Coordinates of C-alpha atoms and ligand atoms in Angstrom, one line a residue:
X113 CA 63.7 76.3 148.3
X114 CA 61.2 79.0 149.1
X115 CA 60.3 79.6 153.1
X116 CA 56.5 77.8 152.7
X117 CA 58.3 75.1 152.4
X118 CA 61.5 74.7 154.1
X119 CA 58.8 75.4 157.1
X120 CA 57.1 72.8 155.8
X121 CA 60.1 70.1 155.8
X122 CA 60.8 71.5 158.9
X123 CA 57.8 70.9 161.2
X124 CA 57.2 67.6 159.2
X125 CA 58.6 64.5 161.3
X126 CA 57.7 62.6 157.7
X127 CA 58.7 63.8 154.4
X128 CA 55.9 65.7 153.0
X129 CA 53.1 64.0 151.2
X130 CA 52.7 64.7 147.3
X131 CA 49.1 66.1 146.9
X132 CA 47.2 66.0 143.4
X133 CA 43.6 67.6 143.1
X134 CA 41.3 66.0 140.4
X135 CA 39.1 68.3 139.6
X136 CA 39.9 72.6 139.3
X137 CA 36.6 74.0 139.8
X138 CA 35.8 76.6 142.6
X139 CA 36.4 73.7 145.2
X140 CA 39.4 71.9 143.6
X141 CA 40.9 74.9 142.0
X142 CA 40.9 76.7 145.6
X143 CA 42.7 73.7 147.5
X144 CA 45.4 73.3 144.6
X145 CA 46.8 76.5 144.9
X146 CA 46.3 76.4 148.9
X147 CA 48.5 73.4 149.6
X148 CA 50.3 74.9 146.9
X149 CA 51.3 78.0 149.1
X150 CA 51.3 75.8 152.3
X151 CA 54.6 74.3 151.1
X152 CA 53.2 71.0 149.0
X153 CA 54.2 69.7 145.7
X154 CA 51.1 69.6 144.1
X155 CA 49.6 68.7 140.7
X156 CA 45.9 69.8 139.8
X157 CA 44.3 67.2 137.1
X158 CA 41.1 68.3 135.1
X159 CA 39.7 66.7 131.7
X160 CA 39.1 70.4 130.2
X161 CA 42.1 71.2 128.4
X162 CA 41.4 74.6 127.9
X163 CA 40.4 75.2 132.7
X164 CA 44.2 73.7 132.6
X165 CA 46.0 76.2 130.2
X166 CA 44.2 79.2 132.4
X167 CA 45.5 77.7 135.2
X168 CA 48.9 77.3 134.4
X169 CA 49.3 80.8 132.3
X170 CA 48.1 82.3 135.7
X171 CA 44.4 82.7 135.4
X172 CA 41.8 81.8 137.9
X173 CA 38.9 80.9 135.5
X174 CA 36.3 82.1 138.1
X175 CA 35.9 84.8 140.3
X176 CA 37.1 84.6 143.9
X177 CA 38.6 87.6 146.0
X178 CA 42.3 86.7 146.9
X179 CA 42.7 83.1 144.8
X180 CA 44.5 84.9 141.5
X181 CA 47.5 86.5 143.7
X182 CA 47.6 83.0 145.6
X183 CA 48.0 81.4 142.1
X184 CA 50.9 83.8 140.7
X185 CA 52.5 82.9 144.1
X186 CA 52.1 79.3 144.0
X187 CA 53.2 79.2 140.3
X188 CA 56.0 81.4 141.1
X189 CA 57.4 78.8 144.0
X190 CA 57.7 75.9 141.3
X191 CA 55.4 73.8 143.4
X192 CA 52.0 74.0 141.7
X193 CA 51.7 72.5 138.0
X194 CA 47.9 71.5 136.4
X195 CA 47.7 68.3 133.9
X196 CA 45.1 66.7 131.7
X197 CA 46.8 63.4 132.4
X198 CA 45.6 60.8 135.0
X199 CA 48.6 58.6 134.6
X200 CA 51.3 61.9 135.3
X201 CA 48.4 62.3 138.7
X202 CA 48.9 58.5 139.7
X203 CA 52.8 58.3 138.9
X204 CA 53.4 61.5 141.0
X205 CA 51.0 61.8 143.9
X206 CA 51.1 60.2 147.3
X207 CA 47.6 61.9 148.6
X208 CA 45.0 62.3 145.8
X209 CA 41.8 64.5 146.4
X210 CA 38.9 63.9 144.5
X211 CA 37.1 67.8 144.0
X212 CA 34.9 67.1 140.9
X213 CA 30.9 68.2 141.2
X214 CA 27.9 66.6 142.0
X215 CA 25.0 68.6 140.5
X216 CA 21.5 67.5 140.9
X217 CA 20.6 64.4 138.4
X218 CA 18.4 65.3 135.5
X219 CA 14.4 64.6 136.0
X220 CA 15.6 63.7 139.9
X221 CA 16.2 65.2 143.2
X222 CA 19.3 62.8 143.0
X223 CA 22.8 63.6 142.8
X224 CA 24.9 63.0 139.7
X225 CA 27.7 60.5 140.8
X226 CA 29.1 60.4 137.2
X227 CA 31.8 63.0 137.3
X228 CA 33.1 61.2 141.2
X229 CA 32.9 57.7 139.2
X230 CA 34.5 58.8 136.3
X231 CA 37.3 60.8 138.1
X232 CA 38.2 58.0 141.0
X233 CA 38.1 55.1 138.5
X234 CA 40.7 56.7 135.6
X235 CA 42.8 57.8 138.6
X236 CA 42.7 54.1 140.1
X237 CA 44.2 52.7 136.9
X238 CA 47.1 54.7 137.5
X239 CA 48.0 53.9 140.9
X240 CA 50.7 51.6 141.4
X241 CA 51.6 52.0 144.6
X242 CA 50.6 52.8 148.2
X243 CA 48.3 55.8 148.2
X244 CA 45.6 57.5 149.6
X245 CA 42.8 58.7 147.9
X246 CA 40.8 61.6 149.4
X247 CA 36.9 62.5 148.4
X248 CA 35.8 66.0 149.1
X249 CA 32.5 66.2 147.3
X250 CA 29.5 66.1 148.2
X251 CA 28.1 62.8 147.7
X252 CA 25.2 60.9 149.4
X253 CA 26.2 58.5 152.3
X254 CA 27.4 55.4 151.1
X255 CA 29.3 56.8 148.3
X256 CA 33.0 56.2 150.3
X257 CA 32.0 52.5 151.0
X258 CA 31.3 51.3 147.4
X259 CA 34.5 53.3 145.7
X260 CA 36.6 52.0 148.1
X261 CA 35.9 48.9 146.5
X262 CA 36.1 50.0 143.1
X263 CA 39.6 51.3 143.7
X264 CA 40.9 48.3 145.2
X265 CA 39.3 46.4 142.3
X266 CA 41.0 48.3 139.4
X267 CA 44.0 49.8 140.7
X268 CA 47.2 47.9 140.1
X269 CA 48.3 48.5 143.5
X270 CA 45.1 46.6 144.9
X271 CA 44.5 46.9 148.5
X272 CA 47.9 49.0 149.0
X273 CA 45.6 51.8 147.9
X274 CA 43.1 53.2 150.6
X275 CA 40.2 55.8 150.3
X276 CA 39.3 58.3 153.1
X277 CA 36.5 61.3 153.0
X278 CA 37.5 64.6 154.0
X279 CA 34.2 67.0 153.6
X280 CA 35.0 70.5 152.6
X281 CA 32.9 73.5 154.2
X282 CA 34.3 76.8 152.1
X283 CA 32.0 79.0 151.4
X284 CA 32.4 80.5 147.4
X285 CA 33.5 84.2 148.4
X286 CA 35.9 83.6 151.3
X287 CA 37.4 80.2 149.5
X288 CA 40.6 81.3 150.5
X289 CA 40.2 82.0 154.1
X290 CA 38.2 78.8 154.7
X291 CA 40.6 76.7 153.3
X292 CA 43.9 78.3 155.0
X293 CA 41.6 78.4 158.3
X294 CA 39.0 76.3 158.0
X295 CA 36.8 75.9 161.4
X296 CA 37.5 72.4 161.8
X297 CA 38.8 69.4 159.8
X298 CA 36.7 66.6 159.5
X299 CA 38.3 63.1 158.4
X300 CA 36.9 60.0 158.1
X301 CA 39.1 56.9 157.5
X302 CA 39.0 53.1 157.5
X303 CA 42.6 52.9 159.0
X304 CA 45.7 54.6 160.8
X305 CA 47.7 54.9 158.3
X306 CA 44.7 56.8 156.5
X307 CA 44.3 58.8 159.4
X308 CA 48.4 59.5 159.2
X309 CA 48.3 60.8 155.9
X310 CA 45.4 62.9 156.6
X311 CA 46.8 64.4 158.9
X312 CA 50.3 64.7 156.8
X313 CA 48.7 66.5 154.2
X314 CA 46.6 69.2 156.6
X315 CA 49.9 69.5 158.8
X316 CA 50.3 73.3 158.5
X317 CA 46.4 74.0 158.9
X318 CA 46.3 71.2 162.4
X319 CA 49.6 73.6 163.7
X320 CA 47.4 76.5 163.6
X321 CA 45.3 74.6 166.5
X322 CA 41.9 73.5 164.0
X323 CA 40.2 71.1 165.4
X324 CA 40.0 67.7 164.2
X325 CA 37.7 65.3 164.3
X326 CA 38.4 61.8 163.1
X327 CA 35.5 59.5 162.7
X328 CA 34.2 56.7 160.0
X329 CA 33.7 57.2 156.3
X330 CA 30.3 57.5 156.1
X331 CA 29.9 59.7 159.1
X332 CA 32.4 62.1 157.3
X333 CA 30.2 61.8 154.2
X334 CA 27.1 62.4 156.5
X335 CA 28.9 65.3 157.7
X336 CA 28.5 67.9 154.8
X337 CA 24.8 67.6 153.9
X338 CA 23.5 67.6 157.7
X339 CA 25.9 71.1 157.9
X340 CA 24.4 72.4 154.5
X341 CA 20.7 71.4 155.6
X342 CA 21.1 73.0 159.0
X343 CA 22.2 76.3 157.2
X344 CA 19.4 75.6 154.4
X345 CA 16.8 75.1 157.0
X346 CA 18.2 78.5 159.5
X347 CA 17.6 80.6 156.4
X348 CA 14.2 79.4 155.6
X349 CA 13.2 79.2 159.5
X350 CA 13.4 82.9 159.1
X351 CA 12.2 83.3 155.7
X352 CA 8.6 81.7 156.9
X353 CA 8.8 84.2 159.9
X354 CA 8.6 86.6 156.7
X355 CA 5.6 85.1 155.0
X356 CA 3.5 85.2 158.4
X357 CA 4.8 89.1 158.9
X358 CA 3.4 90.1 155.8
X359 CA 0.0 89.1 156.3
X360 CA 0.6 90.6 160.6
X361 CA 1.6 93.5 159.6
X362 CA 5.2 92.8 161.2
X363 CA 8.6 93.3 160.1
X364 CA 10.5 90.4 160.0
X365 CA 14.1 92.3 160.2
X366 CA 13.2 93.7 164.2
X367 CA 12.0 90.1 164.5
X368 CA 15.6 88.4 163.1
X369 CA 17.1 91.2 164.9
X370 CA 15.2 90.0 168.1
X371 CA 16.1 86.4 167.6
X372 CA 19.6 87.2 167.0
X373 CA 20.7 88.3 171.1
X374 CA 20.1 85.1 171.7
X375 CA 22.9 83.1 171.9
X376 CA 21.9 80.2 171.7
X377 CA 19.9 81.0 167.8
X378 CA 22.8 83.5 166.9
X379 CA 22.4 86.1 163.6
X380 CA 24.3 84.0 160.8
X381 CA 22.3 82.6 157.9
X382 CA 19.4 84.3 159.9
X383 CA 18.9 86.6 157.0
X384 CA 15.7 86.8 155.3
X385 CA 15.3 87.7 151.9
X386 CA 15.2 86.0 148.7
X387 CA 16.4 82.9 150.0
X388 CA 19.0 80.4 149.2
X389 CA 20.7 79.6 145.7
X390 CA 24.4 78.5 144.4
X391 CA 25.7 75.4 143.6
X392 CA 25.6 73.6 147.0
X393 CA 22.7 74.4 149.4
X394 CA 19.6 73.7 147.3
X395 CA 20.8 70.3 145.4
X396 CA 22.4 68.8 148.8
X397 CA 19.1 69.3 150.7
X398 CA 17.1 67.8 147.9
X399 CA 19.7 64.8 147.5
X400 CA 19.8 64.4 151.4
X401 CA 16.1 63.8 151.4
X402 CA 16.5 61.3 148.1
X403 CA 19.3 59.6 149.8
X404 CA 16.9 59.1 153.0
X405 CA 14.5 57.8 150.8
X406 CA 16.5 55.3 149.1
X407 CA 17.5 53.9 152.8
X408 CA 14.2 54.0 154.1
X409 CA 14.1 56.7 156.6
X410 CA 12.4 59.4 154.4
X411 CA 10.7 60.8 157.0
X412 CA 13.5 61.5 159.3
X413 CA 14.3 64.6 156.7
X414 CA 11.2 64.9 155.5
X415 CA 11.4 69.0 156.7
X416 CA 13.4 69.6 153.7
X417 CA 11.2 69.2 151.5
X418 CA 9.7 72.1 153.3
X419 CA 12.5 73.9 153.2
X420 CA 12.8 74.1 149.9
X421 CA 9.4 74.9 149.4
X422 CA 10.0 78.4 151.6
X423 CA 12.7 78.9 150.0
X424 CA 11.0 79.1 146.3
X425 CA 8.0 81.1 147.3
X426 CA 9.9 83.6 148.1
X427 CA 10.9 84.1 144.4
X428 CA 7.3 83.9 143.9
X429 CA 6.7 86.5 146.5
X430 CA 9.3 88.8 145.2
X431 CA 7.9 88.6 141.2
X432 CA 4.4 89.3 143.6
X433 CA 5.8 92.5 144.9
X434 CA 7.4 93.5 141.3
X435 CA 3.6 93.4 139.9
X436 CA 2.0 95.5 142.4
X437 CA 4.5 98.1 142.0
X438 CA 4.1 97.8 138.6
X439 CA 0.5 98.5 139.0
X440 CA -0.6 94.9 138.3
X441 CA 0.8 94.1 135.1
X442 CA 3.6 93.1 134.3
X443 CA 3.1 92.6 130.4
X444 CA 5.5 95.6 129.0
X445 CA 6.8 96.8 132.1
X446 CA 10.6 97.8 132.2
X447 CA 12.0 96.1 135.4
X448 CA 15.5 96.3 136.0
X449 CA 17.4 94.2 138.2
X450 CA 19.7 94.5 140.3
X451 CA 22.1 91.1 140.9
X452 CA 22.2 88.4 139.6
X453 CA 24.7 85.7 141.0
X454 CA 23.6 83.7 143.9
X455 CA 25.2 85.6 146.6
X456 CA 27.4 88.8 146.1
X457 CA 31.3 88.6 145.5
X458 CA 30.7 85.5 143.2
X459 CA 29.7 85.4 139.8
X460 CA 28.6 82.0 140.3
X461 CA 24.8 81.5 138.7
X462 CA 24.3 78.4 139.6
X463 CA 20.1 77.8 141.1
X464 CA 20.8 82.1 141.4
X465 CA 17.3 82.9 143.1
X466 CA 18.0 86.9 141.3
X467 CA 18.2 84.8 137.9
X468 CA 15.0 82.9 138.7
X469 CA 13.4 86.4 139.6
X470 CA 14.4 87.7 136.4
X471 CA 13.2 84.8 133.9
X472 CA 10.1 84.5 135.4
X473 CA 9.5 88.8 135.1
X474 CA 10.4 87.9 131.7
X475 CA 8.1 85.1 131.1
X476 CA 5.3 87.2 132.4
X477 CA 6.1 89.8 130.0
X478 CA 8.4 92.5 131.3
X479 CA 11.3 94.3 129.8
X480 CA 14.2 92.9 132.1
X481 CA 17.6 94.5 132.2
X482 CA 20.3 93.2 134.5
X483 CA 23.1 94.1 135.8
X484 CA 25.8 92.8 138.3
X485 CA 29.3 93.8 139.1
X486 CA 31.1 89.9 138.5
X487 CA 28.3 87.5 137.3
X488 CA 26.7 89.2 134.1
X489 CA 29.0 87.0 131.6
X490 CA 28.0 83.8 132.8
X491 CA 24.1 85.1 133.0
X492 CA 23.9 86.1 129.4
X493 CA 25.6 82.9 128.6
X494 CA 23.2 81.3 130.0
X495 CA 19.9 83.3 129.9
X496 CA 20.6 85.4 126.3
X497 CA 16.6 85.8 126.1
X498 CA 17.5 88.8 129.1
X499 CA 19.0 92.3 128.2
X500 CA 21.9 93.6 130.0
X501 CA 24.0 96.3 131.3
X502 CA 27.3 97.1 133.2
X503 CA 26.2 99.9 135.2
X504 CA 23.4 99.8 137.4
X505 CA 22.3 103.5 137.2
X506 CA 22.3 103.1 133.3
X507 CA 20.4 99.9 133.9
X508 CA 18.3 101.7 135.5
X509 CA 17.2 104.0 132.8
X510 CA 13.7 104.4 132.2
X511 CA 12.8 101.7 134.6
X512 CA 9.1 101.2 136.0
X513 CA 10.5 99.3 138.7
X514 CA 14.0 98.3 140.5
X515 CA 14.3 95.1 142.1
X516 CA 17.5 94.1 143.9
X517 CA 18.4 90.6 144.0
X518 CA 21.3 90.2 145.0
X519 CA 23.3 92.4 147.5
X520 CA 26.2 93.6 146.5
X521 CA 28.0 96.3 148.1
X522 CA 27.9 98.3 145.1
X523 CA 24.1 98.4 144.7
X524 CA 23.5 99.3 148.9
X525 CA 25.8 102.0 148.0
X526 CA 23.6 103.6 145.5
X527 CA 22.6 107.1 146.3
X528 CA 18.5 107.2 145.2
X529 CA 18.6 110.4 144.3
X530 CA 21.1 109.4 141.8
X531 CA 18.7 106.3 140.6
X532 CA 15.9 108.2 140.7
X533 CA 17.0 110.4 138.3
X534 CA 17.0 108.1 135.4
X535 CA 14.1 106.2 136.3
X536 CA 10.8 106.5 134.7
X537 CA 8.9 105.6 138.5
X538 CA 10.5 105.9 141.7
X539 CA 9.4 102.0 142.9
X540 CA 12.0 99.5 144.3
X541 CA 11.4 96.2 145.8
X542 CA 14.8 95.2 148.2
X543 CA 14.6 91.4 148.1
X544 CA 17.9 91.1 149.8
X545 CA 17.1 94.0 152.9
X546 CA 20.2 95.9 151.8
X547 CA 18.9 99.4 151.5
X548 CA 17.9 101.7 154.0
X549 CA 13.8 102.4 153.8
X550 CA 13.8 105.6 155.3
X551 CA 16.2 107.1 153.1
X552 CA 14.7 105.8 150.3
X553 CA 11.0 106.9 151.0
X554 CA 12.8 110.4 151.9
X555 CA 14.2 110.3 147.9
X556 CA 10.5 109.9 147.1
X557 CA 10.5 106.0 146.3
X558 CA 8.0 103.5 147.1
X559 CA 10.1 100.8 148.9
X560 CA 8.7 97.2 149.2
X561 CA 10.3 94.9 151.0
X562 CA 9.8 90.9 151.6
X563 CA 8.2 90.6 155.5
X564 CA 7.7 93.9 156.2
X565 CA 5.0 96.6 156.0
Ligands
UDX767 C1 27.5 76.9 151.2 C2 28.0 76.6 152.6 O1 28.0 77.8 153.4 C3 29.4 76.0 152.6 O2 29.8 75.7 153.9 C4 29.4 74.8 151.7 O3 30.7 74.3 151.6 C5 28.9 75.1 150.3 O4 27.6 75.7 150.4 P1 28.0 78.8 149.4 O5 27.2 78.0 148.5 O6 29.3 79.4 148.9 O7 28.4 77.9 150.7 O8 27.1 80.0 149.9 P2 26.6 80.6 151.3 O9 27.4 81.7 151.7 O10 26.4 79.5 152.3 O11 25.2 81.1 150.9 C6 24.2 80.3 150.3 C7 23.0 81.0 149.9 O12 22.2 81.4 151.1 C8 23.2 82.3 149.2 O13 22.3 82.3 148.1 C9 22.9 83.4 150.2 O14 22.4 84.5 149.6 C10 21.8 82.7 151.0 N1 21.7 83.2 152.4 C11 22.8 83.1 153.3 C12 20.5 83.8 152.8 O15 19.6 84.0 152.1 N2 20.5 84.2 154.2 C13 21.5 84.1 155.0 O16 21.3 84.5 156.2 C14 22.7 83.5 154.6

């Protein structure tokens, strides 16, 4: 028995629950091998045959700092195995988390419930005894309520079998940390003994003193998008503070800087730039508001819609920039560009505001070559139409402009004297504020940046 878990058996007053994870994307994936190393017996469960041989020959199939050594280890201890079988999932666990996506519906601001639907009601016909099932998605309020009753309707096990919602906040990037010391635990249950195995299967994480709160399933479900929409609306707060500097004349990094000493506005996701992209923040805010909608209070989140809308122009704004350095046209200009996951240490795409940046370049006529140290697979799988390198100073070769899109540490390292060598015009736009002007414009480059002069 390996220490994770002989600690485990020994600060459990109750045997430990048996965990299984439907769904092995970045969310699922992440919490598997987790509990995995926490000390539980846990089984991951995914319909792609070929996510679940990765995972069980050792290979994390996305990037995430920290997650592949977790994985060897949690393989290693015996107590982490992956499955394409739902009836293996119902035999063996106690505690089932649902982790399958919710991406935007096609042709709606909606969120596509097929993937939860599909997963909780194949699992349900497996369970033939007292368990819990556990939704982390992000689903629109309501969601809990009506597969609680599809669960008790198909599973064998009836009414034995409970649901609870347990929201998950990890940001891609620092999935690890935020799910071994997440700020707080939020659980929403129907019963006690839902509440008990909650708090069975988060035992090692509530020992390290992480606040729980404990409320009802649709507040849980409530929980997530009003969190994501309070970031999503922070980031474009500041990012309209940027469109009125431009046309002030002021620069909206003193202003943020400013805003920041105040305590009670704080500096995180105060950061204006391109804006906001991935696979959470821009579909929950639009679902939120279509969710609002469908119960009649559309106007209570109404500011969303807003919020989105300050969060695309400043793509707009940043192809605006690209043009003027280009001299006003960008029909056969050579752009190169600099990022393109939605935030750095990912190489998730998914709504990537650099990607949108590039297409639209493209679109318009450029010559677009990107480059990005984790994300640049996925991109030309997806957008083949755009040219690509490994290296951003070869990238870089011949370039009229250089945007950066996304900020990597790699790229705010770059030494312009380096860059500027290669280049065929010394122009940059920054569209994430990651470079220093001043040295820049000493190299002999003409920096734009989005709200400032
Ligand atoms: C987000 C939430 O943070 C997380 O709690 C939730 O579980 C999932 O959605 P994630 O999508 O991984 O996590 O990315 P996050 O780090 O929140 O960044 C979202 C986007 O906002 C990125 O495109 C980032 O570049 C942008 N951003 C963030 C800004 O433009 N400015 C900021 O100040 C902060």
């Amino acid at each position: 028995m390996s220490t994770a878990h002989a600690l485990l058996e020994a600060t459990m007053t109750a045997p430990a629950p048996r965990l299984t994870v439907i769904g092995t994307g970045y969310l699922g994936a992440t919490h598997a091998i987790c509990m995995a190393v926490l000390g539980f017996d846990v089984l991951g469960v995914d319909v792609d045959p070929a996510k679940i041989e990765r995972l069980s020959s050792g290979e994390v199939p996305f990037f995430e700092p920290g997650l592949p050594e977790l994985l060897a280890k949690a393989l290693d201890s015996g107590r982490l195995r992956f499955t394409t079988s739902f009836e293996e999932a119902g035999e063996f666990g106690d505690v089932h988390f649902i982790c399958v996506g919710t991406p935007q519906r096609k042709g709606s601001n909606a969120a596509d419930l097929t993937y939860v639907d599909s997963a909780v009601e194949e699992l349900a016909t497996h369970l033939r005894r007292r368990a819990l099932v556990v939704g982390k998605s992000t689903v629109p309020v309501g969601t809990a309520a009506r597969l609680t009753e599809l669960v008790q309707r198909v599973a064998p096990a009836g009414t034995e079998v409970e649901l609870a919602w347990n929201p998950e906040f990890l940001r891609e990037g620092y999935a690890v940390d935020d799910t071994l010391r997440p700020d707080r635990l939020v659980f929403g249950t129907d019963s006690a003994w839902a509440e008990e195995q909650l708090r069975a299967a988060f035992e090692p994480i509530i020992t390290q003193g992480t606040p729980v709160v404990v409320t009802d399933l649709a507040t849980a479900e409530l929980v997530k998008v009003a969190a994501n929409s309070f970031l999503a609306t922070k980031i474009s707060y500041i990012n309209a503070m940027a469109e009125v500097c431009e046309v002030a004349g002021a620069d909206v990094t003193g202003l943020a800087e400013a805003l920041a000493y105040d305590d009670r506005i704080g500096g995180r996701f105060l950061k204006p730039g391109l804006g906001f992209g991935g696979g959470c923040l821009p579909k929950d805010i639009r679902a939120f508001a279509h969710r609002a909608e469908e119960l009649g209070v559309g106007q209570a989140v109404a500011f969303l819609r807003e919020v989105d809308g300050i969060n695309l122009r400043r793509r707009a704004r940043t192809v605006d920039l690209v043009r003027e350095l280009a001299g006003g046209e960008l029909a056969g200009a050579r752009v190169t560009a600099l990022g393109a996951a939605f935030k750095p240490n990912s190489d998730d795409i998914r709504d990537a505001p650099a990607l949108d940046v590039a297409m639209t370049l493209h679109r318009l006529g450029a010559h677009v070559t990107v480059t990005d140290p984790a994300a640049t697979e996925n991109a030309q799988r997806a957008f083949p139409e755009l040219t690509y390198d490994t290296d951003a100073i070869s990238a870089a070769g011949g370039a009229d402009v250089v945007v950066l899109l996304t900020e990597w540490s790699q790229f705010r390292e770059i030494d312009p004297e380096a860059m500027g060598a290669v280049v065929a015009q010394r122009r940059i736009v920054d569209g994430r504020h990651a470079l220093e002007p001043a040295e820049w414009r000493a190299a002999g480059w003409e920096y734009r940046a989005l709200g400032r002069p």
